[in-house]
Amino acid sequence: MLSSNKYEEEFPALKRKINGHRLVYLDNAATTLRPKRVMEAVSEYSLNHHANVHRSTHTLASEATQMYESSRQKLADFINAKKEEIIFTKGTTESINLLAYSLAISNMIQPGEEILITTMEHHSNFVPWQQIGKLFNIKIKYFPVKKGIFEPDDYFNYITSKTKVISITGISNVTGQVIPINLIVEKARKIRNNVIIIVDGAQYIPHFSVDVKSLDIDFLAFSGHKMLGPTGIGVLYGKKEYLEQMSPFLFGGEMIDKVSMEDTTFTILPFKFEAGTPNVDGSVGLAKAVELLQQIGMNNINQHDKMLTKYALEKMKNLDFLEIYGPQDEFQSSIVSFNMKGIHPHDVAHLLNDIAGVAIRSGHHCAQPMMNELGVKATCRVSFYVYNQKDDIDILIYGLKKVWEWLK
Amino acid sequence: MVKIGIEDLYSDIILDYAKNNKYKKEIPASQKAEGKNLSCGDEITIFLKVDNGKIVEASYLGHGCIISQASAAMMCEIIEGKTVEEAEKILNEVIKMSQGKEYDNDLIDGLEVFSDISKFPMRIKCFTLSWHTLEEAINNQD
Ligand SMILES: Cc1ncc(COP(=O)(O)O)c(C=O)c1O
């Protein structure tokens, strides 16, 4: 890890004062703070090298193309993929939409086959499948994550020889439960070897090192802005064999081979899926963010998250006015969802901010089916990342006590 | 300028109204409307019993934060006994107040505890939910 004063230098927002208090940023599952070096890399690209990519032959165009493609290589190395298996998107949401539509229009799901999702998914890994199901008359099966806790053994009963696609999050963005993806892959492939396994990595990738080859998943979606990168850039990883079979979802410039009045043929991977001028600035920023994560070390990040989550759970369990959701064991990572008895999460979040400078999330976390499983309308959520320290949690606890005193 | 603190938004008056259940009930066979804050999932139903152009009874049901609940309770208290026309005038002034515009203080008797709501941009929707729903309830006469 970097030492804490280094983090203050790297993340200027950490020096902000909120109502006279030091900012305690605990909303990392929504988005992470920006490191200076990432924004400097974006700025350097924008001001000195920017041109359209893959098109012209002048110097700037060549530099821009090289920077874009070396960002792609960086992302490929990060998850042990091939370069042509990395499609840049604007984030997890676009990645999953692209994938859902493309699988459907490419007839990769035959009549009678099913798509399996769960009720703990973020809306972006729920609504696209649900809507694809309606539009293309494909059966969607929903695994109920009862009481908000994912039970692998129950889940395996939902996988059958009819299951063509499985899409599941790597970490619940509500409870922080870490889902045993390797186990799911192993079991699912035994039931049906060619089942397409998709992981929503929006919460997982920022916290765990992933090797898509040894994990043997088919697709992986994630967002740059949850892993120290800029907004508007994300990734869809797909196994080359699948991507080659699939039809593009967006049509336009830069993705064609030959265009005539009658028809168009499409270019090679990954460009076939990247119609239009891409977000080069974002890709440069994301590559820089990945570099920083690698410098800190994904294993260190993982250990640090674990330590903070354990510490937070211990302290929060002592507050009898809190109801805490999720497994509350070693399989919970970097996220704690809770409610203050009888108090609406918005009130808790607003007061924590103003009394103690603590930034937390309140609401349904874009996961209404999961809220139903938990039997609540909304929760408060704290989430940690590399720059958080134990004393951030101490301030959270102090703030929670104050809020309870005020509103109880 | 006086600094607007969180103490003003979560004052005792507002906390009292939020906890007061006097207006939290259903009025059978009444004009009603449902409102929702999409971003936070808060929901409210407003019931109005209107007789000869006069609101003889007003109530609400739903769930939400302290701001939205207190706002609904105060709203019911203020509009009960007023004509529909008067209620609409109050509504207009309340919306102006929530936007930080000039408004007629005399008309919104009691609601000035929320006069600084416009300084809390993330909470304006919590405050106005019941008022926007009132507007619909007024229009929902069958
Ligand atoms: C598990 C999960 N999936 C998907 C998303 C959507 O990510 P984005 O909004 O960057 O597309 C999020 C973000 O909140 C998430 O937590």
Coordinates of C-alpha atoms and ligand atoms in Angstrom, one line a residue:
Chain A
M1 CA 0.0 0.0 0.0
L2 CA 1.0 3.6 -0.3
S3 CA 1.3 5.4 3.0
S4 CA -1.7 7.5 4.0
N5 CA 0.0 10.9 3.4
K6 CA 0.9 9.7 -0.1
Y7 CA -2.8 9.1 -0.7
E8 CA -3.6 12.6 0.3
E9 CA -1.2 13.9 -2.3
E10 CA -2.5 11.5 -5.0
F11 CA -6.2 12.2 -4.3
P12 CA -6.7 15.9 -3.8
A13 CA -10.4 15.4 -2.8
L14 CA -9.1 13.8 0.4
K15 CA -8.0 17.2 1.5
R16 CA -11.5 18.7 1.1
K17 CA -13.3 20.0 4.1
I18 CA -17.0 19.2 4.4
N19 CA -18.7 21.6 6.8
G20 CA -15.4 22.1 8.5
H21 CA -14.7 18.3 8.7
R22 CA -12.1 16.3 6.8
L23 CA -13.9 14.4 4.0
V24 CA -14.4 10.8 4.9
Y25 CA -15.3 9.3 1.5
L26 CA -17.2 6.0 2.0
D27 CA -19.1 5.9 -1.3
N28 CA -16.6 4.0 -3.3
A29 CA -19.0 1.4 -4.6
A30 CA -20.8 4.2 -6.4
T31 CA -17.6 5.7 -7.8
T32 CA -14.0 6.1 -6.6
L33 CA -12.1 9.4 -6.1
R34 CA -9.8 10.6 -8.9
P35 CA -6.0 10.2 -8.6
K36 CA -3.9 13.1 -9.9
R37 CA -1.8 10.9 -12.2
V38 CA -4.9 9.6 -13.9
M39 CA -6.3 13.0 -14.7
E40 CA -2.8 14.3 -15.7
A41 CA -2.5 11.4 -18.2
V42 CA -5.9 12.3 -19.6
S43 CA -4.9 15.9 -19.8
E44 CA -1.6 15.2 -21.4
Y45 CA -3.3 13.1 -24.1
S46 CA -6.1 15.6 -24.7
L47 CA -3.8 18.6 -24.9
N48 CA -0.9 17.2 -26.8
H49 CA -1.8 14.0 -28.7
H50 CA -5.5 14.1 -29.4
A51 CA -6.7 13.3 -32.9
N52 CA -9.2 10.8 -34.3
V53 CA -8.0 7.2 -34.0
H54 CA -7.5 4.5 -36.7
R55 CA -8.2 7.0 -39.5
S56 CA -5.7 9.5 -40.6
T57 CA -2.0 9.0 -41.1
H58 CA -0.7 12.2 -39.6
T59 CA 1.5 12.3 -36.5
L60 CA -1.2 13.2 -34.0
A61 CA -3.5 10.5 -35.4
S62 CA -0.8 8.0 -35.1
E63 CA 0.0 8.9 -31.5
A64 CA -3.6 8.9 -30.5
T65 CA -4.1 5.5 -32.1
Q66 CA -1.0 4.1 -30.4
M67 CA -2.1 5.4 -27.0
Y68 CA -5.6 4.0 -27.5
E69 CA -4.3 0.6 -28.5
S70 CA -1.7 0.5 -25.7
S71 CA -4.5 1.2 -23.2
R72 CA -6.3 -1.7 -24.6
Q73 CA -3.2 -3.9 -24.2
K74 CA -2.8 -2.7 -20.6
L75 CA -6.4 -3.7 -19.9
A76 CA -6.0 -7.1 -21.6
D77 CA -2.9 -7.8 -19.5
F78 CA -4.7 -6.8 -16.4
I79 CA -7.2 -9.6 -16.7
N80 CA -5.0 -11.9 -18.8
A81 CA -7.1 -11.6 -22.0
K82 CA -6.0 -11.1 -25.6
K83 CA -6.0 -7.6 -26.9
E84 CA -8.7 -8.2 -29.5
E85 CA -11.0 -9.5 -26.7
I86 CA -11.1 -6.1 -25.0
I87 CA -14.0 -3.9 -26.2
F88 CA -14.1 -0.4 -24.8
T89 CA -17.6 0.8 -23.8
K90 CA -18.8 3.6 -21.6
G91 CA -19.1 1.3 -18.7
T92 CA -20.7 -1.9 -17.3
T93 CA -24.2 -0.9 -18.3
E94 CA -23.3 -0.4 -21.9
S95 CA -21.2 -3.6 -21.9
I96 CA -24.1 -5.7 -20.7
N97 CA -26.6 -4.1 -23.0
L98 CA -24.3 -4.6 -26.0
L99 CA -23.8 -8.3 -25.0
A100 CA -27.5 -9.0 -24.4
Y101 CA -28.6 -7.5 -27.7
S102 CA -25.8 -9.0 -29.6
L103 CA -26.4 -12.6 -28.2
A104 CA -30.1 -12.2 -29.0
I105 CA -29.7 -10.9 -32.6
S106 CA -26.9 -13.5 -33.3
N107 CA -29.4 -16.3 -32.6
M108 CA -27.0 -17.7 -30.0
I109 CA -29.9 -18.6 -27.8
Q110 CA -32.1 -21.3 -29.3
P111 CA -35.8 -21.7 -28.7
G112 CA -36.3 -23.5 -25.4
E113 CA -33.0 -22.3 -24.0
E114 CA -32.9 -20.1 -20.9
I115 CA -31.0 -17.2 -19.4
L116 CA -30.3 -17.4 -15.7
I117 CA -29.9 -14.2 -13.6
T118 CA -30.5 -13.5 -9.9
T119 CA -32.5 -11.1 -7.8
M120 CA -29.3 -9.6 -6.3
E121 CA -28.2 -8.0 -9.5
H122 CA -27.7 -4.3 -10.1
H123 CA -30.5 -3.1 -12.5
S124 CA -27.9 -3.0 -15.3
N125 CA -27.4 -6.8 -15.1
F126 CA -31.2 -7.3 -14.7
V127 CA -33.2 -5.1 -16.9
P128 CA -31.3 -5.7 -20.2
W129 CA -31.9 -9.5 -19.8
Q130 CA -35.5 -9.0 -18.8
Q131 CA -36.2 -6.8 -21.8
I132 CA -34.3 -9.0 -24.2
G133 CA -36.4 -11.9 -22.9
K134 CA -39.6 -9.9 -23.8
L135 CA -38.3 -8.6 -27.2
F136 CA -36.9 -12.0 -28.4
N137 CA -39.2 -14.3 -26.6
I138 CA -36.4 -15.9 -24.6
K139 CA -37.1 -17.4 -21.2
I140 CA -35.4 -15.6 -18.3
K141 CA -35.0 -17.5 -15.0
Y142 CA -34.6 -15.5 -11.8
F143 CA -32.8 -17.2 -8.9
P144 CA -34.2 -15.7 -5.7
V145 CA -31.4 -14.6 -3.4
K146 CA -33.5 -15.1 -0.3
K147 CA -33.1 -12.6 2.5
G148 CA -30.3 -11.1 0.5
I149 CA -27.8 -13.9 1.0
F150 CA -26.7 -15.9 -2.0
E151 CA -26.6 -19.6 -1.3
P152 CA -24.5 -21.4 -4.0
D153 CA -26.1 -24.9 -3.4
D154 CA -29.6 -23.5 -4.1
Y155 CA -28.4 -21.7 -7.1
F156 CA -26.9 -24.8 -8.7
N157 CA -30.4 -26.3 -8.7
Y158 CA -31.4 -23.6 -11.1
I159 CA -28.8 -24.5 -13.7
T160 CA -30.0 -27.2 -16.1
S161 CA -29.2 -28.5 -19.6
K162 CA -31.5 -25.8 -20.9
T163 CA -29.5 -23.0 -19.4
K164 CA -27.6 -21.2 -22.2
V165 CA -26.5 -18.1 -20.5
I166 CA -25.7 -17.3 -16.9
S167 CA -25.1 -13.7 -15.9
I168 CA -24.1 -12.9 -12.3
T169 CA -22.3 -10.3 -10.3
G170 CA -18.9 -11.0 -8.7
I171 CA -19.8 -9.0 -5.6
S172 CA -23.2 -7.8 -4.5
N173 CA -23.2 -4.1 -4.7
V174 CA -25.7 -4.0 -1.8
T175 CA -24.3 -6.5 0.7
G176 CA -20.7 -6.8 -0.4
Q177 CA -21.1 -10.6 -0.5
V178 CA -18.4 -12.1 -2.7
I179 CA -19.8 -14.7 -5.0
P180 CA -17.8 -17.9 -5.6
I181 CA -17.4 -17.5 -9.4
N182 CA -14.9 -20.3 -9.7
L183 CA -17.2 -22.7 -8.0
I184 CA -20.1 -21.6 -10.2
V185 CA -18.0 -22.0 -13.4
E186 CA -17.0 -25.5 -12.3
K187 CA -20.5 -26.7 -11.5
A188 CA -22.2 -25.0 -14.4
R189 CA -19.8 -26.5 -16.9
K190 CA -20.4 -29.9 -15.5
I191 CA -24.1 -29.5 -16.1
R192 CA -23.7 -27.9 -19.5
N193 CA -20.2 -27.5 -20.9
N194 CA -21.0 -24.8 -23.4
V195 CA -23.1 -22.6 -21.1
I196 CA -22.1 -18.9 -21.6
I197 CA -20.9 -17.5 -18.3
I198 CA -21.0 -13.7 -17.9
V199 CA -19.7 -11.9 -14.8
D200 CA -20.7 -8.4 -13.9
G201 CA -17.4 -7.3 -12.6
A202 CA -18.3 -3.7 -11.7
Q203 CA -17.7 -4.3 -8.0
Y204 CA -15.4 -7.3 -8.3
I205 CA -12.6 -6.0 -10.6
P206 CA -11.7 -3.0 -8.4
H207 CA -11.0 -5.4 -5.5
F208 CA -9.7 -8.7 -6.8
S209 CA -7.2 -9.8 -9.4
V210 CA -8.9 -11.7 -12.1
D211 CA -7.5 -14.1 -14.7
V212 CA -10.3 -14.7 -17.2
K213 CA -8.4 -17.6 -18.8
S214 CA -7.9 -19.7 -15.6
L215 CA -11.3 -18.6 -14.3
D216 CA -12.8 -19.8 -17.6
I217 CA -15.6 -17.2 -17.8
D218 CA -16.9 -16.2 -21.3
F219 CA -17.6 -12.5 -20.7
L220 CA -16.7 -9.9 -18.1
A221 CA -18.1 -6.3 -17.8
F222 CA -16.6 -3.5 -15.7
S223 CA -16.5 0.3 -15.3
G224 CA -13.4 2.5 -15.1
H225 CA -14.9 4.9 -12.7
K226 CA -15.1 2.4 -9.9
M227 CA -11.4 1.6 -10.1
L228 CA -9.8 5.0 -10.0
G229 CA -10.4 5.7 -13.7
P230 CA -12.6 8.4 -15.3
T231 CA -16.3 8.1 -16.1
G232 CA -17.5 7.2 -19.5
I233 CA -15.0 4.3 -20.1
G234 CA -15.4 0.7 -19.3
V235 CA -14.7 -2.7 -20.8
L236 CA -16.5 -5.7 -22.2
Y237 CA -14.2 -8.7 -22.3
G238 CA -15.4 -11.6 -24.4
K239 CA -13.8 -14.9 -25.5
K240 CA -12.7 -14.5 -29.0
E241 CA -14.6 -17.6 -30.2
Y242 CA -17.8 -16.0 -29.1
L243 CA -17.1 -12.4 -30.2
E244 CA -16.3 -13.7 -33.7
Q245 CA -19.6 -15.4 -34.0
M246 CA -21.5 -12.4 -32.7
S247 CA -23.1 -9.6 -34.8
P248 CA -22.3 -6.0 -33.8
F249 CA -25.0 -4.1 -31.9
L250 CA -24.0 -0.6 -33.0
F251 CA -23.4 0.2 -36.6
G252 CA -21.5 3.1 -38.1
G253 CA -18.0 4.3 -38.7
E254 CA -14.9 2.4 -37.9
M255 CA -16.5 -1.0 -37.6
I256 CA -17.0 -1.8 -41.3
D257 CA -15.0 -3.8 -43.8
K258 CA -16.9 -2.9 -47.0
V259 CA -20.0 -0.9 -47.4
S260 CA -22.2 -0.9 -50.5
M261 CA -25.8 -0.1 -51.2
E262 CA -26.7 -3.7 -50.8
D263 CA -24.9 -4.8 -47.7
T264 CA -22.0 -4.2 -45.4
T265 CA -19.4 -6.6 -44.1
F266 CA -17.8 -5.9 -40.7
T267 CA -14.3 -5.5 -39.7
I268 CA -12.2 -7.6 -37.3
L269 CA -12.3 -7.7 -33.6
P270 CA -12.5 -5.7 -31.4
F271 CA -13.3 -2.8 -33.8
K272 CA -16.5 -4.6 -35.0
F273 CA -18.0 -3.7 -31.7
E274 CA -16.7 -0.2 -31.4
A275 CA -18.7 1.9 -33.9
G276 CA -18.0 5.6 -33.9
T277 CA -15.2 7.7 -32.5
P278 CA -14.3 6.1 -29.2
N279 CA -13.5 7.6 -25.8
V280 CA -9.7 7.7 -26.2
D281 CA -9.3 10.2 -23.2
G282 CA -11.1 7.7 -21.0
S283 CA -9.0 4.7 -22.2
V284 CA -5.8 6.6 -21.4
G285 CA -7.1 7.4 -17.9
L286 CA -8.2 3.9 -17.3
A287 CA -4.9 2.5 -18.3
K288 CA -3.2 4.8 -15.9
A289 CA -5.6 3.8 -13.2
V290 CA -4.7 0.1 -13.8
E291 CA -1.1 1.0 -13.6
L292 CA -1.6 2.6 -10.2
L293 CA -3.7 -0.4 -9.0
Q294 CA -0.9 -2.7 -10.1
Q295 CA 1.7 -0.6 -8.3
I296 CA -0.3 -0.8 -5.1
G297 CA -0.9 -4.5 -5.8
M298 CA -4.3 -6.2 -6.1
N299 CA -3.5 -8.5 -3.3
N300 CA -2.7 -5.6 -1.0
I301 CA -5.9 -3.9 -2.0
N302 CA -7.8 -7.1 -1.3
Q303 CA -6.2 -7.5 2.2
H304 CA -6.8 -3.9 3.0
D305 CA -10.5 -4.1 2.0
K306 CA -10.8 -7.2 4.2
M307 CA -9.2 -5.6 7.2
L308 CA -11.4 -2.5 6.9
T309 CA -14.6 -4.5 6.3
K310 CA -13.9 -6.7 9.4
Y311 CA -13.1 -3.7 11.5
A312 CA -16.2 -1.8 10.4
L313 CA -18.5 -4.9 11.0
E314 CA -17.0 -5.3 14.5
K315 CA -17.7 -1.7 15.4
M316 CA -21.1 -1.5 13.7
K317 CA -22.4 -4.7 15.3
N318 CA -21.9 -3.0 18.7
L319 CA -24.4 -0.3 17.8
D320 CA -27.7 -1.8 18.7
F321 CA -29.7 0.8 16.8
L322 CA -28.3 -0.5 13.5
E323 CA -29.7 -3.4 11.4
I324 CA -26.9 -4.8 9.2
Y325 CA -27.6 -6.8 6.0
G326 CA -25.4 -9.3 4.3
P327 CA -23.3 -12.3 5.4
Q328 CA -21.2 -10.4 7.9
D329 CA -18.4 -13.0 7.6
E330 CA -15.1 -13.3 5.7
F331 CA -17.1 -13.5 2.4
Q332 CA -18.1 -9.9 2.7
S333 CA -15.9 -7.4 1.0
S334 CA -15.6 -3.6 1.1
I335 CA -19.3 -2.9 1.4
V336 CA -21.6 -2.8 4.4
S337 CA -25.3 -2.0 4.0
F338 CA -27.4 -1.1 7.1
N339 CA -30.4 0.8 8.4
M340 CA -30.8 2.9 11.5
K341 CA -33.9 1.6 13.2
G342 CA -37.0 3.6 12.2
I343 CA -34.9 6.2 10.4
H344 CA -35.0 6.8 6.6
P345 CA -31.5 6.3 5.0
H346 CA -31.6 9.7 3.4
D347 CA -31.8 11.4 6.8
V348 CA -28.9 9.3 8.1
A349 CA -26.8 10.1 5.0
H350 CA -27.5 13.8 5.0
L351 CA -26.8 14.2 8.7
L352 CA -23.6 12.1 8.5
N353 CA -22.4 14.4 5.8
D354 CA -23.1 17.6 7.7
I355 CA -22.2 16.5 11.2
A356 CA -19.0 14.5 10.4
G357 CA -18.1 15.0 6.8
V358 CA -18.8 11.3 6.0
A359 CA -20.0 10.6 2.5
I360 CA -22.2 7.5 2.3
R361 CA -24.8 6.2 -0.2
S362 CA -28.5 6.0 0.7
G363 CA -31.3 4.6 -1.5
H364 CA -32.1 1.4 -3.4
H365 CA -28.6 1.1 -5.0
C366 CA -30.2 0.4 -8.4
A367 CA -31.1 -3.0 -7.0
Q368 CA -34.9 -3.0 -6.3
P369 CA -35.3 -6.8 -6.5
M370 CA -32.6 -7.1 -3.9
M371 CA -34.3 -4.5 -1.7
N372 CA -37.4 -6.7 -1.9
E373 CA -35.4 -9.8 -0.8
L374 CA -34.1 -7.8 2.2
G375 CA -37.6 -6.6 2.9
V376 CA -36.7 -2.9 2.9
K377 CA -37.3 0.0 0.6
A378 CA -33.7 1.4 0.9
T379 CA -30.6 1.1 2.9
C380 CA -27.5 3.1 3.9
R381 CA -24.3 1.8 2.4
V382 CA -20.7 2.4 3.2
S383 CA -18.0 1.1 0.9
F384 CA -14.2 1.3 1.2
Y385 CA -11.2 1.6 -1.1
V386 CA -7.4 1.9 -1.0
Y387 CA -7.2 5.4 0.6
N388 CA -9.6 4.6 3.5
Q389 CA -8.1 4.0 6.9
K390 CA -9.4 2.7 10.2
D391 CA -9.9 6.2 11.5
D392 CA -12.4 6.8 8.7
I393 CA -14.5 4.1 10.3
D394 CA -14.0 5.5 13.7
I395 CA -15.4 8.8 12.4
L396 CA -18.3 7.0 10.8
I397 CA -19.1 5.3 14.1
Y398 CA -18.9 8.7 15.9
G399 CA -21.2 10.2 13.3
L400 CA -23.7 7.3 13.5
K401 CA -24.0 7.7 17.3
K402 CA -24.6 11.5 16.9
V403 CA -27.3 10.9 14.2
W404 CA -29.0 8.4 16.4
E405 CA -29.0 10.8 19.4
W406 CA -30.5 13.4 17.3
L407 CA -33.2 11.5 15.5
K408 CA -34.2 8.6 17.7
Chain B
M1 CA -25.8 36.2 5.5
V2 CA -26.8 33.7 8.1
K3 CA -25.2 30.3 7.5
I4 CA -27.9 27.7 7.0
G5 CA -27.0 24.7 9.1
I6 CA -28.4 21.2 9.3
E7 CA -30.0 22.2 12.6
D8 CA -32.5 24.3 10.7
L9 CA -33.5 21.5 8.4
Y10 CA -33.8 19.0 11.2
S11 CA -35.3 21.4 13.7
D12 CA -37.6 20.1 16.5
I13 CA -40.7 21.4 14.7
I14 CA -39.8 19.4 11.7
L15 CA -39.0 16.3 13.7
D16 CA -42.3 16.6 15.5
Y17 CA -44.3 16.8 12.4
A18 CA -42.5 13.9 10.9
K19 CA -43.4 11.7 13.9
N20 CA -46.9 13.0 14.2
N21 CA -49.4 10.5 12.7
K22 CA -52.5 12.6 12.9
Y23 CA -52.7 13.0 9.1
K24 CA -51.3 9.6 8.3
K25 CA -54.4 7.6 7.3
E26 CA -56.6 6.8 4.4
I27 CA -59.8 8.7 3.7
P28 CA -62.2 6.3 2.1
A29 CA -64.1 7.5 -1.1
S30 CA -61.9 10.6 -1.6
Q31 CA -60.0 12.2 -4.3
K32 CA -56.5 10.8 -4.3
A33 CA -53.2 10.7 -6.2
E34 CA -50.0 8.8 -5.8
G35 CA -46.5 10.3 -6.1
K36 CA -43.1 8.8 -6.4
N37 CA -39.5 10.0 -6.2
L38 CA -37.9 7.8 -8.7
S39 CA -34.4 8.4 -7.5
C40 CA -35.0 7.3 -3.9
G41 CA -38.1 5.2 -4.2
D42 CA -40.1 7.3 -1.8
E43 CA -43.9 7.0 -2.3
I44 CA -46.8 9.0 -1.1
T45 CA -50.6 8.9 -1.6
I46 CA -52.6 12.1 -0.9
F47 CA -56.3 11.8 0.0
L48 CA -58.6 14.8 -0.2
K49 CA -62.2 15.0 0.8
V50 CA -63.7 18.0 -1.1
D51 CA -67.1 19.3 -0.5
N52 CA -68.5 22.2 -2.5
G53 CA -65.0 23.4 -3.5
K54 CA -63.7 23.1 0.0
I55 CA -61.1 20.7 1.3
V56 CA -62.8 19.4 4.4
E57 CA -60.3 16.7 5.1
A58 CA -56.7 15.9 3.9
S59 CA -54.4 13.0 4.7
Y60 CA -51.5 11.0 3.4
L61 CA -50.0 7.6 3.4
G62 CA -46.6 6.4 2.4
H63 CA -43.0 6.2 3.4
G64 CA -40.1 8.5 3.1
C65 CA -37.5 10.6 4.9
I66 CA -38.2 13.0 7.7
I67 CA -38.3 15.9 5.3
S68 CA -40.9 14.3 3.0
Q69 CA -43.0 13.1 6.0
A70 CA -43.0 16.4 7.8
S71 CA -43.8 18.2 4.6
A72 CA -46.8 16.0 4.0
A73 CA -48.1 16.4 7.5
M74 CA -47.7 20.2 7.5
M75 CA -49.4 20.4 4.1
C76 CA -52.4 18.5 5.3
E77 CA -52.7 20.7 8.3
I78 CA -52.5 23.9 6.3
I79 CA -54.9 22.9 3.5
E80 CA -57.6 21.5 5.6
G81 CA -60.5 23.9 5.7
K82 CA -59.2 25.9 2.7
T83 CA -61.0 26.1 -0.6
V84 CA -59.4 24.2 -3.5
E85 CA -58.6 27.6 -5.0
E86 CA -56.8 28.8 -1.9
A87 CA -54.9 25.5 -1.7
E88 CA -53.7 26.0 -5.2
K89 CA -52.4 29.5 -4.4
I90 CA -50.5 28.1 -1.4
L91 CA -49.1 25.4 -3.6
N92 CA -47.8 28.0 -6.0
E93 CA -46.1 29.9 -3.3
V94 CA -44.6 26.7 -1.8
I95 CA -43.1 25.7 -5.1
K96 CA -41.6 29.2 -5.5
M97 CA -40.1 29.0 -2.1
S98 CA -38.6 25.6 -2.8
Q99 CA -36.9 27.1 -5.9
G100 CA -35.5 29.9 -3.9
K101 CA -37.7 32.5 -5.6
E102 CA -39.7 35.3 -4.0
Y103 CA -42.9 34.1 -2.4
D104 CA -45.8 35.5 -0.4
N105 CA -45.0 34.8 3.2
D106 CA -48.5 35.5 4.4
L107 CA -50.0 32.7 2.3
I108 CA -47.8 29.9 3.6
D109 CA -48.3 30.3 7.3
G110 CA -46.2 27.8 9.3
L111 CA -44.3 26.5 6.3
E112 CA -41.5 29.0 6.7
V113 CA -39.7 26.5 8.7
F114 CA -38.8 25.1 5.3
S115 CA -37.9 28.5 3.9
D116 CA -34.3 27.4 3.3
I117 CA -35.0 24.1 1.6
S118 CA -33.7 25.6 -1.7
K119 CA -30.2 25.7 -0.1
F120 CA -30.3 21.9 0.1
P121 CA -30.6 20.9 -3.6
M122 CA -30.6 17.2 -2.9
R123 CA -33.5 17.5 -0.6
I124 CA -35.9 19.8 -2.5
K125 CA -37.6 16.7 -4.1
C126 CA -38.2 15.2 -0.7
F127 CA -40.0 18.4 0.4
T128 CA -42.0 19.0 -2.8
L129 CA -43.2 15.4 -3.3
S130 CA -46.4 15.8 -1.3
W131 CA -47.1 19.2 -2.9
H132 CA -46.8 17.9 -6.5
T133 CA -48.9 15.0 -5.5
L134 CA -51.5 17.4 -4.0
E135 CA -51.7 19.1 -7.4
E136 CA -52.6 15.8 -9.0
A137 CA -55.1 14.9 -6.3
I138 CA -56.8 18.2 -6.9
N139 CA -57.0 17.4 -10.6
N140 CA -58.3 13.9 -10.0
Q141 CA -61.9 14.7 -9.3
D142 CA -64.2 12.3 -11.0
Ligands
LIG1 C1 -22.7 -4.6 -9.6 C2 -22.8 -3.4 -10.5 N1 -23.1 -3.6 -11.8 C3 -23.3 -2.6 -12.6 C4 -23.1 -1.3 -12.3 C5 -23.3 -0.2 -13.3 O1 -22.1 0.4 -13.6 P1 -22.1 1.7 -14.5 O2 -23.1 2.7 -13.9 O3 -20.7 2.2 -14.4 O4 -22.5 1.3 -15.9 C6 -22.8 -1.0 -10.9 C7 -22.7 0.4 -10.5 O5 -23.3 0.9 -9.6 C8 -22.7 -2.1 -10.0 O6 -22.4 -1.9 -8.7

